[in-house]
Amino acid sequence: MTDSGVRAGQAPDDLLGGGTAAESAVEDVAVEDEAVEDGPFDEEPVGDGGPAGDGWDDEDDWTDETLALLRTLRAPYRLNRAKQLGFAVYCVLLILIIWGGVPSLGLFLQASMGADYTGHGGDLLAAMPSGIAAVGLALVLLAVRDGLWRGPVVPPRAATDWLLAHPVRPRPVLRPWFWLSCGLALFPGLVTAVGGMVALGLMLRVGLPAALGWCLLGGACLPLLATCAGLLVERNDTAARWVRRLTPLLTVLVLLLAAQSGLAVAGHRVRVLELVELWSGPWGWAGIAALAPTRGAVAGAWVAAALLLVSTVGALLLADRAAGTVPLGRLRERARTAAGVLAALRTVELRAARLAVTGASGGGRLRRLRLPAPSRPELVVPWRDATALLRSPARLGRAVLLAVPALLCAALAHGIGSKPSVPTTAVALVFGYLSLAQLLEPARIETDDIRRAAWSPYPFAALMLRHAIVPTLVGVLLGLAGALAASLCGAGGATLWLAPAVAPALVAAGLVNTCRGVMRRDLMYKSPSSGTGLGLFLFIAWYAAGPAAAVAALTLPFSQALRADTASSCAEAAVVSLLAAAVLLGWARSRAAELTGRARPGAQPRARQSP
């Protein structure tokens, strides 16, 4: 057993080492070279014909004896595990019954007494082809992206570091984990199929058995196919490289399909394009199956059903054979990554979890680009931020992609007219914040460890404010590009200039969150004197203080400006945005100053201050 093995009884937190939770979770992802490269099984895949290892043959096979011993050792704890599993299943079923079953039963009872829900049946039929294709393609994309850092075959660290290093066949150890992943993926598909049955039964008056049967084809087959695709990415480096290259394109396709679904509901259907999408792959075949019992059925539904079943069965058979051939070194690395991510999530270190996933999935590649060095020292910080953005174009791509739904929601709020548009405007602002928050990574790196700011001649608080320059400029440019696109589509009026006007306030809100400091988990255990437990709400309010304040301050004036579409209302909204940006920047400066004065375990002196 190597030094990186899991000791008996060692807790997950102990496996991460000392230091803060963020540092531990990120450091745990970096597998030591000695632990991975010196193992005897890292160069070749683990076979399933006999025990792994050089110099071992069938006479050294202790698989049956080892598994029998493990079953004996686990017997005293089996009842407790069954109780925990039963309680979890009970909670899930209770939530589904309360929030899904009872309301659905009430709707069907109302329909039996004369209530008519078929008014939205046409919109549902229009949204289904592109919408189901978008959801199916997104599911496959998530599964293959999961295969880059974790995958469906990830046993615990004790199995990878100890059990598989002994003369045992890996297939009996790894195969159950694959089928467990299949079961977990199948459950939300079944729930979605039941939801589709309810929608078809209420809005289109489709028979419930027929609706459930056709919806189950996509709800069961598509998650299983996605799990098999994740296993392919987990064990095949070529497939993993293609997934990394195609992820931006597939993300754009998902967004385009979702946009097409919305346009179809608005009355702009392109039936030829929908037909191509439905026959483009399993994500479309599921849509053909769901449409089969409706009046919008596509010819060839039985062919699509057969393709789904045959491809799923074939993929499961191949994946079952391949589950025991994942290289041991890769299993060790992914088990460490999964443990680090789980530890970060348990301590609510979401950034640490994201960094661990990004580092393990190979998403941190940098382009060796360099802008000309600035001639004035005041431009050094914006120059560094712009260079970092050019070297990581994925951040800019995510910002652009998230800006699209923000602009679409703003356009929807503008077209609502006299109806209340406050919720739609709030959603648009949330997407806008998420878009511009992608550009604040240099500031987050500085606040992860303030010792990194020792290069700067500015005080730490002033340095944080300078990190807002490039994101604000990029946000304004994105807003101008969105306004130009809207004008080319025929839109006009003063509301076109609201998009660039909101950028400073949203960037300032992101900077407030960037400077929040050490995670305040103690807030979750606090409650007021009345005894009502509001700790979770206090923590959420602290965690999202910046964007929550910005959205609350900007929603009403921007909603009024979008509905009125006058120069005066838009000017008032822009002034409110600038005032909110000034207040939020002052708040961010105050938080950054507190970071330099807060004592941290093992921290070095504060960031260098200007003379």
C-alpha positions as CSV (number, residue, x, y, z in Angstrom):
1,M,0.0,0.0,0.0
2,T,1.4,3.4,-1.0
3,D,1.8,6.3,1.4
4,S,-1.3,7.9,-0.2
5,G,-3.5,5.1,0.8
6,V,-6.5,5.5,3.1
7,R,-5.9,4.5,6.7
8,A,-8.6,2.6,8.5
9,G,-11.0,4.9,10.3
10,Q,-9.5,8.0,8.7
11,A,-12.2,10.7,8.4
12,P,-12.7,12.6,5.1
13,D,-11.6,15.9,6.7
14,D,-8.4,14.2,7.9
15,L,-7.6,13.1,4.3
16,L,-7.5,16.7,3.2
17,G,-4.7,17.7,5.5
18,G,-4.4,21.0,7.4
19,G,-5.0,24.6,6.4
20,T,-8.2,26.2,5.3
21,A,-10.9,24.1,3.6
22,A,-10.3,25.9,0.3
23,E,-6.6,25.2,0.3
24,S,-7.1,21.6,1.4
25,A,-9.7,20.8,-1.3
26,V,-7.6,22.3,-4.1
27,E,-4.3,20.7,-2.9
28,D,-6.0,17.4,-2.6
29,V,-6.7,17.4,-6.3
30,A,-3.0,17.5,-7.2
31,V,-2.0,13.9,-7.0
32,E,1.6,13.3,-5.9
33,D,3.8,12.0,-8.7
34,E,5.2,9.3,-6.4
35,A,1.7,8.1,-5.5
36,V,0.5,7.8,-9.1
37,E,3.6,7.1,-11.3
38,D,5.3,4.6,-9.1
39,G,2.4,2.2,-8.9
40,P,2.7,-1.0,-10.9
41,F,-0.7,-0.5,-12.6
42,D,-0.7,3.0,-13.9
43,E,0.7,2.5,-17.3
44,E,-1.7,-0.2,-18.6
45,P,-5.4,-0.5,-18.1
46,V,-6.6,-2.9,-15.5
47,G,-7.8,-6.1,-17.1
48,D,-10.8,-8.1,-16.2
49,G,-9.4,-11.6,-16.9
50,G,-7.4,-12.0,-13.8
51,P,-5.8,-10.2,-10.9
52,A,-3.9,-7.0,-11.7
53,G,-0.2,-6.7,-11.2
54,D,3.1,-7.8,-12.7
55,G,4.1,-11.4,-11.9
56,W,0.6,-12.3,-10.7
57,D,-1.3,-15.2,-12.2
58,D,-4.6,-17.0,-11.7
59,E,-3.1,-19.0,-8.7
60,D,-2.7,-15.7,-6.9
61,D,-6.3,-14.7,-7.3
62,W,-7.8,-13.9,-3.9
63,T,-10.9,-12.1,-5.2
64,D,-13.6,-14.3,-3.8
65,E,-11.9,-14.6,-0.4
66,T,-11.3,-10.9,-0.2
67,L,-14.8,-9.9,-1.1
68,A,-16.2,-12.5,1.3
69,L,-14.0,-11.1,4.1
70,L,-15.2,-7.6,3.3
71,R,-18.8,-8.7,3.5
72,T,-18.2,-10.3,6.9
73,L,-16.5,-7.1,8.2
74,R,-19.3,-4.9,6.9
75,A,-22.1,-7.1,8.3
76,P,-22.4,-5.3,11.7
77,Y,-22.8,-1.9,9.9
78,R,-25.2,-3.2,7.2
79,L,-28.3,-2.5,9.2
80,N,-27.3,1.1,9.9
81,R,-26.6,1.7,6.3
82,A,-29.9,0.2,5.3
83,K,-31.7,2.6,7.8
84,Q,-29.8,5.6,6.4
85,L,-30.7,4.6,2.8
86,G,-34.3,3.9,3.7
87,F,-34.6,7.3,5.4
88,A,-33.1,9.0,2.3
89,V,-35.6,7.2,0.1
90,Y,-38.4,8.1,2.4
91,C,-37.5,11.8,2.3
92,V,-37.2,11.9,-1.5
93,L,-40.6,10.1,-1.9
94,L,-42.2,12.4,0.6
95,I,-40.9,15.5,-1.3
96,L,-42.1,14.1,-4.6
97,I,-45.6,13.2,-3.2
98,I,-46.1,16.6,-1.5
99,W,-44.7,18.8,-4.3
100,G,-45.6,16.6,-7.3
101,G,-48.2,13.9,-6.6
102,V,-50.7,15.8,-4.6
103,P,-50.8,18.9,-6.9
104,S,-51.0,16.7,-10.0
105,L,-53.9,14.7,-8.4
106,G,-55.7,17.9,-7.7
107,L,-55.3,19.1,-11.3
108,F,-56.7,15.9,-12.6
109,L,-59.7,16.1,-10.2
110,Q,-60.4,19.6,-11.4
111,A,-60.1,18.5,-15.0
112,S,-62.7,15.7,-14.3
113,M,-65.1,18.3,-12.9
114,G,-64.9,20.5,-16.0
115,A,-61.6,22.5,-15.7
116,D,-60.0,23.0,-19.1
117,Y,-56.2,23.0,-19.3
118,T,-56.0,22.5,-23.1
119,G,-55.5,26.2,-23.8
120,H,-51.7,25.8,-23.5
121,G,-51.6,22.5,-25.4
122,G,-50.5,24.3,-28.6
123,D,-47.6,26.0,-26.9
124,L,-46.5,22.7,-25.4
125,L,-46.5,21.0,-28.7
126,A,-44.5,23.9,-30.2
127,A,-41.9,23.8,-27.5
128,M,-41.4,20.1,-27.3
129,P,-39.3,19.3,-30.4
130,S,-36.5,21.8,-29.8
131,G,-36.9,21.9,-26.1
132,I,-36.6,18.1,-25.6
133,A,-33.6,18.1,-27.9
134,A,-32.0,20.9,-25.8
135,V,-32.6,19.1,-22.5
136,G,-31.3,15.8,-23.9
137,L,-28.2,17.3,-25.4
138,A,-27.5,19.2,-22.2
139,L,-27.8,15.9,-20.3
140,V,-25.3,14.2,-22.5
141,L,-22.9,17.2,-22.2
142,L,-23.1,17.2,-18.4
143,A,-22.5,13.4,-18.3
144,V,-19.4,13.6,-20.6
145,R,-18.1,16.6,-18.7
146,D,-18.5,14.7,-15.5
147,G,-16.4,11.9,-17.1
148,L,-13.5,14.3,-17.4
149,W,-13.0,14.6,-13.6
150,R,-15.0,11.9,-12.0
151,G,-17.0,9.5,-14.2
152,P,-19.5,6.8,-13.4
153,V,-16.9,4.3,-12.1
154,V,-15.3,5.9,-9.0
155,P,-15.0,3.6,-6.0
156,P,-14.0,5.0,-2.6
157,R,-10.3,5.8,-2.0
158,A,-10.0,2.7,0.2
159,A,-10.9,0.5,-2.8
160,T,-8.5,2.3,-5.2
161,D,-5.6,2.7,-2.8
162,W,-5.8,-0.6,-1.0
163,L,-8.2,-3.2,-2.4
164,L,-7.2,-2.9,-6.1
165,A,-3.5,-2.9,-5.2
166,H,-3.8,-6.5,-4.1
167,P,-4.3,-9.7,-6.2
168,V,-8.0,-9.2,-6.9
169,R,-9.9,-9.0,-10.2
170,P,-11.0,-5.4,-10.7
171,R,-14.2,-6.2,-12.5
172,P,-16.1,-7.5,-9.5
173,V,-15.0,-4.4,-7.6
174,L,-15.7,-1.7,-10.2
175,R,-18.8,-3.1,-12.0
176,P,-21.2,-2.4,-9.1
177,W,-20.2,1.2,-9.1
178,F,-21.1,1.6,-12.7
179,W,-24.5,0.1,-12.2
180,L,-25.0,2.3,-9.2
181,S,-24.3,5.3,-11.4
182,C,-26.8,4.0,-13.9
183,G,-29.4,3.7,-11.2
184,L,-28.8,7.2,-9.9
185,A,-29.0,8.6,-13.4
186,L,-32.2,6.7,-14.1
187,F,-34.1,8.1,-11.2
188,P,-34.5,11.7,-12.4
189,G,-35.3,10.4,-15.9
190,L,-38.2,8.4,-14.4
191,V,-39.4,11.5,-12.5
192,T,-39.2,13.6,-15.7
193,A,-41.2,10.9,-17.6
194,V,-44.0,11.0,-15.0
195,G,-44.0,14.8,-15.2
196,G,-44.3,14.6,-19.0
197,M,-47.2,12.2,-18.6
198,V,-49.0,14.7,-16.4
199,A,-48.4,17.5,-18.8
200,L,-49.6,15.5,-21.8
201,G,-52.6,14.2,-20.0
202,L,-53.8,17.7,-18.8
203,M,-52.9,19.9,-21.7
204,L,-53.4,17.5,-24.7
205,R,-55.9,15.0,-23.2
206,V,-53.6,12.1,-24.0
207,G,-54.2,8.7,-22.3
208,L,-52.0,8.4,-19.3
209,P,-50.7,4.8,-20.0
210,A,-49.7,5.8,-23.6
211,A,-48.2,9.0,-22.4
212,L,-46.2,7.3,-19.7
213,G,-45.0,4.5,-21.9
214,W,-43.7,6.8,-24.7
215,C,-42.2,9.3,-22.2
216,L,-40.4,6.5,-20.4
217,L,-38.5,5.6,-23.5
218,G,-36.6,8.9,-23.5
219,G,-36.7,9.3,-19.7
220,A,-35.0,5.9,-19.2
221,C,-32.8,5.4,-22.3
222,L,-31.3,8.9,-22.5
223,P,-29.8,9.0,-18.9
224,L,-28.4,5.4,-19.4
225,L,-26.8,6.4,-22.7
226,A,-25.3,9.5,-21.1
227,T,-23.8,7.4,-18.3
228,C,-22.2,5.1,-20.9
229,A,-20.8,8.1,-22.7
230,G,-19.3,9.3,-19.4
231,L,-17.6,6.0,-18.9
232,L,-16.1,6.2,-22.4
233,V,-14.7,9.7,-21.6
234,E,-13.4,8.4,-18.3
235,R,-11.3,5.6,-19.7
236,N,-10.4,7.0,-23.2
237,D,-8.0,10.0,-23.5
238,T,-9.0,10.6,-27.1
239,A,-12.6,10.9,-26.2
240,A,-11.7,13.3,-23.3
241,R,-9.8,15.5,-25.7
242,W,-12.7,15.7,-28.1
243,V,-15.1,16.6,-25.3
244,R,-12.9,19.5,-24.2
245,R,-12.7,20.8,-27.7
246,L,-16.4,20.4,-28.5
247,T,-17.8,21.7,-25.2
248,P,-18.1,25.3,-26.3
249,L,-19.8,24.3,-29.5
250,L,-22.2,21.9,-27.7
251,T,-23.0,24.6,-25.2
252,V,-23.9,27.1,-27.9
253,L,-26.0,24.4,-29.6
254,V,-28.0,23.8,-26.4
255,L,-28.6,27.6,-26.0
256,L,-29.7,27.8,-29.7
257,L,-32.1,24.9,-29.2
258,A,-33.6,26.5,-26.1
259,A,-33.9,29.8,-28.0
260,Q,-35.6,28.0,-30.9
261,S,-38.0,26.4,-28.5
262,G,-39.0,29.8,-27.1
263,L,-39.4,31.3,-30.6
264,A,-41.6,28.3,-31.5
265,V,-43.9,29.1,-28.6
266,A,-44.0,32.7,-29.9
267,G,-45.2,31.4,-33.2
268,H,-42.0,31.3,-35.2
269,R,-41.6,27.6,-36.0
270,V,-39.2,26.1,-38.5
271,R,-40.6,22.6,-39.0
272,V,-37.8,21.4,-41.3
273,L,-35.1,22.4,-38.8
274,E,-37.1,20.7,-36.0
275,L,-37.3,17.5,-38.0
276,V,-33.5,17.6,-38.5
277,E,-33.0,18.1,-34.8
278,L,-35.3,15.3,-33.9
279,W,-33.5,12.8,-36.0
280,S,-30.0,14.1,-35.2
281,G,-29.4,11.7,-32.3
282,P,-30.7,10.1,-29.1
283,W,-31.6,13.6,-27.7
284,G,-34.0,14.0,-30.7
285,W,-35.3,10.4,-30.7
286,A,-36.6,11.0,-27.1
287,G,-38.6,14.0,-28.5
288,I,-40.0,11.8,-31.2
289,A,-41.1,9.3,-28.7
290,A,-42.7,11.9,-26.4
291,L,-44.6,13.4,-29.4
292,A,-45.9,10.0,-30.6
293,P,-49.2,9.8,-28.6
294,T,-50.1,13.5,-29.4
295,R,-51.6,15.2,-32.4
296,G,-48.2,16.5,-33.3
297,A,-46.7,13.1,-33.8
298,V,-43.7,12.7,-36.2
299,A,-43.7,9.9,-38.7
300,G,-41.3,7.1,-37.7
301,A,-42.0,7.0,-33.9
302,W,-41.6,3.3,-33.7
303,V,-38.3,3.5,-35.6
304,A,-37.0,6.2,-33.1
305,A,-38.2,3.9,-30.2
306,A,-36.3,1.0,-31.7
307,L,-33.2,3.1,-32.2
308,L,-33.3,4.2,-28.5
309,L,-33.8,0.7,-27.1
310,V,-31.2,-0.9,-29.3
311,S,-28.6,1.8,-28.8
312,T,-29.2,1.8,-25.0
313,V,-28.9,-2.0,-24.7
314,G,-25.8,-2.1,-26.8
315,A,-24.1,0.7,-25.0
316,L,-24.9,-0.9,-21.6
317,L,-23.4,-4.2,-22.7
318,L,-20.2,-2.6,-23.9
319,A,-20.0,-0.4,-20.9
320,D,-20.5,-3.3,-18.6
321,R,-17.5,-5.1,-20.2
322,A,-15.4,-1.9,-20.1
323,A,-16.2,-0.9,-16.5
324,G,-13.4,-3.1,-15.2
325,T,-10.7,-1.8,-17.5
326,V,-10.3,1.8,-16.2
327,P,-6.6,2.3,-15.4
328,L,-5.9,2.1,-11.7
329,G,-3.9,5.3,-11.6
330,R,-6.8,7.2,-13.1
331,L,-9.1,5.7,-10.5
332,R,-6.9,6.8,-7.7
333,E,-6.7,10.4,-9.1
334,R,-10.4,10.6,-9.6
335,A,-11.2,9.2,-6.1
336,R,-9.0,11.9,-4.6
337,T,-10.7,14.6,-6.7
338,A,-14.1,13.3,-5.7
339,A,-13.1,13.3,-2.0
340,G,-11.8,16.8,-2.3
341,V,-14.9,18.2,-4.0
342,L,-17.1,16.4,-1.4
343,A,-15.1,17.9,1.5
344,A,-15.3,21.4,-0.1
345,L,-19.1,21.1,-0.5
346,R,-19.5,19.9,3.0
347,T,-17.8,23.0,4.3
348,V,-19.6,25.2,1.8
349,E,-16.4,26.1,-0.1
350,L,-18.0,26.3,-3.5
351,R,-15.1,28.0,-5.1
352,A,-12.7,25.4,-3.9
353,A,-15.0,22.7,-5.3
354,R,-15.2,24.5,-8.7
355,L,-11.4,24.9,-8.8
356,A,-10.9,21.2,-8.0
357,V,-13.3,20.2,-10.8
358,T,-11.7,22.6,-13.3
359,G,-8.2,21.5,-12.5
360,A,-9.1,17.8,-12.7
361,S,-11.1,18.1,-15.9
362,G,-8.2,19.9,-17.7
363,G,-10.2,23.1,-18.2
364,G,-7.4,25.4,-17.0
365,R,-5.3,25.6,-20.2
366,L,-3.7,29.0,-20.8
367,R,-2.9,30.6,-24.1
368,R,0.5,32.2,-24.3
369,L,-0.7,35.6,-25.4
370,R,0.8,38.9,-24.3
371,L,-0.4,42.5,-24.7
372,P,2.2,45.2,-25.1
373,A,3.5,46.4,-21.7
374,P,1.9,49.7,-20.6
375,S,4.1,52.8,-20.5
376,R,2.3,54.2,-17.4
377,P,2.3,52.4,-14.0
378,E,-1.4,53.2,-13.5
379,L,-2.2,50.8,-16.3
380,V,-0.4,47.8,-14.9
381,V,-3.4,46.2,-13.1
382,P,-5.8,46.6,-16.1
383,W,-3.0,45.3,-18.4
384,R,-2.6,42.2,-16.2
385,D,-6.4,41.6,-16.1
386,A,-6.7,42.0,-19.8
387,T,-3.8,39.6,-20.5
388,A,-5.3,37.1,-18.1
389,L,-8.7,37.3,-19.9
390,L,-7.0,36.8,-23.3
391,R,-5.1,33.8,-22.0
392,S,-8.4,32.2,-20.7
393,P,-10.9,32.9,-23.4
394,A,-13.4,30.5,-21.8
395,R,-14.2,33.1,-19.3
396,L,-15.1,35.6,-22.0
397,G,-17.1,32.9,-23.7
398,R,-19.1,32.1,-20.6
399,A,-19.7,35.8,-20.1
400,V,-21.1,36.2,-23.6
401,L,-23.3,33.0,-23.3
402,L,-24.8,34.2,-20.0
403,A,-25.4,37.7,-21.4
404,V,-27.7,36.2,-24.1
405,P,-30.5,35.1,-21.7
406,A,-30.1,38.4,-19.8
407,L,-30.8,40.3,-23.0
408,L,-33.7,38.0,-23.9
409,C,-35.3,38.4,-20.5
410,A,-34.9,42.2,-20.8
411,A,-36.6,42.1,-24.2
412,L,-39.4,40.0,-22.7
413,A,-39.8,42.5,-19.9
414,H,-39.9,45.3,-22.5
415,G,-42.6,43.5,-24.5
416,I,-44.9,42.7,-21.5
417,G,-46.3,46.2,-21.6
418,S,-48.8,47.0,-18.8
419,K,-48.3,43.6,-17.1
420,P,-46.0,43.4,-14.1
421,S,-42.4,42.9,-15.4
422,V,-40.6,43.0,-12.1
423,P,-39.8,39.2,-11.9
424,T,-38.6,39.1,-15.5
425,T,-36.4,42.1,-14.9
426,A,-34.9,40.6,-11.8
427,V,-34.1,37.4,-13.7
428,A,-32.4,39.5,-16.4
429,L,-30.3,41.2,-13.8
430,V,-29.3,37.9,-12.2
431,F,-28.1,36.6,-15.6
432,G,-26.3,39.8,-16.2
433,Y,-24.5,39.5,-12.9
434,L,-23.5,35.9,-13.6
435,S,-22.2,37.0,-16.9
436,L,-20.0,39.8,-15.6
437,A,-18.9,37.7,-12.5
438,Q,-17.0,35.5,-14.9
439,L,-14.6,38.4,-15.6
440,L,-13.6,38.9,-12.0
441,E,-11.3,35.9,-11.7
442,P,-8.1,37.9,-11.2
443,A,-9.6,39.6,-8.2
444,R,-10.7,36.3,-6.8
445,I,-7.2,34.9,-7.1
446,E,-5.9,37.9,-5.1
447,T,-8.4,37.4,-2.4
448,D,-7.8,33.6,-2.2
449,D,-4.5,34.5,-0.5
450,I,-3.8,38.2,0.0
451,R,0.0,37.4,0.0
452,R,-0.3,37.2,-3.8
453,A,-0.9,40.9,-3.8
454,A,2.5,41.6,-2.4
455,W,3.7,42.7,-5.9
456,S,1.3,45.7,-5.9
457,P,2.4,49.1,-4.8
458,Y,-1.2,49.9,-4.0
459,P,-3.1,49.2,-0.8
460,F,-5.0,46.0,-1.0
461,A,-8.4,47.8,-1.0
462,A,-7.3,50.1,-3.8
463,L,-5.9,47.2,-5.8
464,M,-9.4,45.5,-5.6
465,L,-11.0,48.6,-7.0
466,R,-8.6,48.6,-9.9
467,H,-9.6,45.0,-10.7
468,A,-13.0,46.3,-11.6
469,I,-11.8,48.4,-14.6
470,V,-11.5,45.7,-17.2
471,P,-14.7,43.8,-16.3
472,T,-16.6,47.1,-16.4
473,L,-15.3,48.0,-19.8
474,V,-16.0,44.5,-21.2
475,G,-19.5,44.6,-19.7
476,V,-20.2,48.0,-21.4
477,L,-18.9,46.6,-24.7
478,L,-21.2,43.5,-24.3
479,G,-24.1,45.8,-23.6
480,L,-23.4,47.9,-26.6
481,A,-23.1,44.7,-28.7
482,G,-26.5,43.6,-27.4
483,A,-28.0,47.0,-28.2
484,L,-26.6,46.8,-31.7
485,A,-28.0,43.3,-32.2
486,A,-31.4,44.4,-30.9
487,S,-31.4,47.4,-33.3
488,L,-30.6,45.2,-36.2
489,C,-33.6,43.0,-35.3
490,G,-35.8,46.0,-35.5
491,A,-35.9,47.1,-31.9
492,G,-35.6,50.8,-31.0
493,G,-36.0,53.3,-28.3
494,A,-34.1,54.4,-25.3
495,T,-34.2,51.0,-23.6
496,L,-31.3,49.9,-25.9
497,W,-28.9,51.8,-23.7
498,L,-29.9,50.2,-20.5
499,A,-27.7,47.2,-21.1
500,P,-24.4,49.1,-21.0
501,A,-25.7,51.3,-18.2
502,V,-26.2,48.4,-15.8
503,A,-22.6,47.0,-16.2
504,P,-20.9,49.1,-13.5
505,A,-23.3,48.2,-10.8
506,L,-23.2,44.5,-11.5
507,V,-19.4,44.5,-11.6
508,A,-19.3,46.3,-8.2
509,A,-21.7,43.7,-6.8
510,G,-19.4,41.0,-8.0
511,L,-16.5,42.7,-6.3
512,V,-18.4,42.8,-3.0
513,N,-18.8,39.1,-3.2
514,T,-15.1,38.6,-4.2
515,C,-14.0,40.4,-1.0
516,R,-16.2,38.6,1.4
517,G,-13.3,36.7,2.9
518,V,-13.4,33.5,5.0
519,M,-16.6,31.5,4.8
520,R,-18.9,32.4,7.6
521,R,-20.3,29.0,8.4
522,D,-21.0,30.1,11.9
523,L,-24.0,32.0,10.6
524,M,-25.8,28.8,9.9
525,Y,-25.9,27.9,13.6
526,K,-27.2,31.3,14.7
527,S,-30.8,32.0,15.5
528,P,-32.6,35.0,16.9
529,S,-33.8,35.2,20.5
530,S,-37.3,34.1,19.5
531,G,-35.9,30.6,18.8
532,T,-36.8,30.5,15.1
533,G,-33.9,29.0,13.2
534,L,-32.9,31.4,10.5
535,G,-29.2,30.5,10.4
536,L,-29.4,29.2,6.8
537,F,-31.1,32.4,5.6
538,L,-28.5,34.5,7.4
539,F,-25.7,32.6,5.7
540,I,-27.3,32.9,2.2
541,A,-27.8,36.6,2.8
542,W,-24.2,37.0,3.7
543,Y,-23.0,34.7,0.9
544,A,-24.9,36.6,-1.9
545,A,-24.9,40.0,-0.3
546,G,-23.5,41.9,-3.3
547,P,-25.7,40.6,-6.1
548,A,-28.8,40.5,-3.8
549,A,-28.3,44.2,-3.0
550,A,-27.7,45.1,-6.6
551,V,-30.7,43.2,-7.9
552,A,-33.0,44.7,-5.2
553,A,-31.8,48.2,-5.9
554,L,-32.0,48.0,-9.7
555,T,-35.1,45.8,-10.4
556,L,-37.8,48.5,-9.9
557,P,-36.2,51.4,-11.8
558,F,-35.1,49.2,-14.7
559,S,-38.5,47.5,-14.8
560,Q,-40.2,50.9,-15.1
561,A,-37.7,52.0,-17.7
562,L,-38.3,48.9,-19.8
563,R,-42.1,49.3,-19.7
564,A,-42.1,53.1,-20.3
565,D,-39.4,53.1,-23.0
566,T,-38.8,56.9,-22.6
567,A,-35.6,58.8,-22.4
568,S,-36.3,60.2,-18.9
569,S,-37.1,56.8,-17.3
570,C,-34.0,55.3,-18.9
571,A,-31.9,58.2,-17.7
572,E,-33.3,57.7,-14.1
573,A,-32.4,54.0,-14.3
574,A,-28.9,54.8,-15.4
575,V,-28.4,57.3,-12.6
576,V,-29.7,54.7,-10.1
577,S,-27.2,52.2,-11.6
578,L,-24.3,54.6,-11.2
579,L,-25.3,55.5,-7.6
580,A,-25.6,51.8,-6.8
581,A,-22.2,51.1,-8.3
582,A,-20.6,53.8,-6.1
583,V,-22.2,52.4,-3.0
584,L,-21.2,48.9,-3.8
585,L,-17.6,49.9,-4.6
586,G,-17.4,51.6,-1.3
587,W,-18.7,48.4,0.3
588,A,-16.2,46.3,-1.6
589,R,-13.4,48.6,-0.5
590,S,-14.4,48.3,3.1
591,R,-14.5,44.5,2.9
592,A,-11.1,44.4,1.2
593,A,-9.6,46.5,4.0
594,E,-11.0,44.1,6.5
595,L,-9.3,41.2,4.7
596,T,-5.9,42.7,5.3
597,G,-6.6,43.2,9.0
598,R,-8.1,39.8,9.7
599,A,-5.8,37.4,11.3
600,R,-5.5,34.0,9.5
601,P,-3.9,30.8,10.7
602,G,-0.4,30.8,9.3
603,A,-0.9,34.0,7.3
604,Q,2.1,36.2,6.5
605,P,2.1,40.0,6.8
606,R,-0.5,42.1,5.1
607,A,-0.4,43.1,1.5
608,R,2.2,45.9,1.0
609,Q,0.8,49.4,1.5
610,S,1.8,52.4,-0.5
611,P,4.2,54.8,1.2
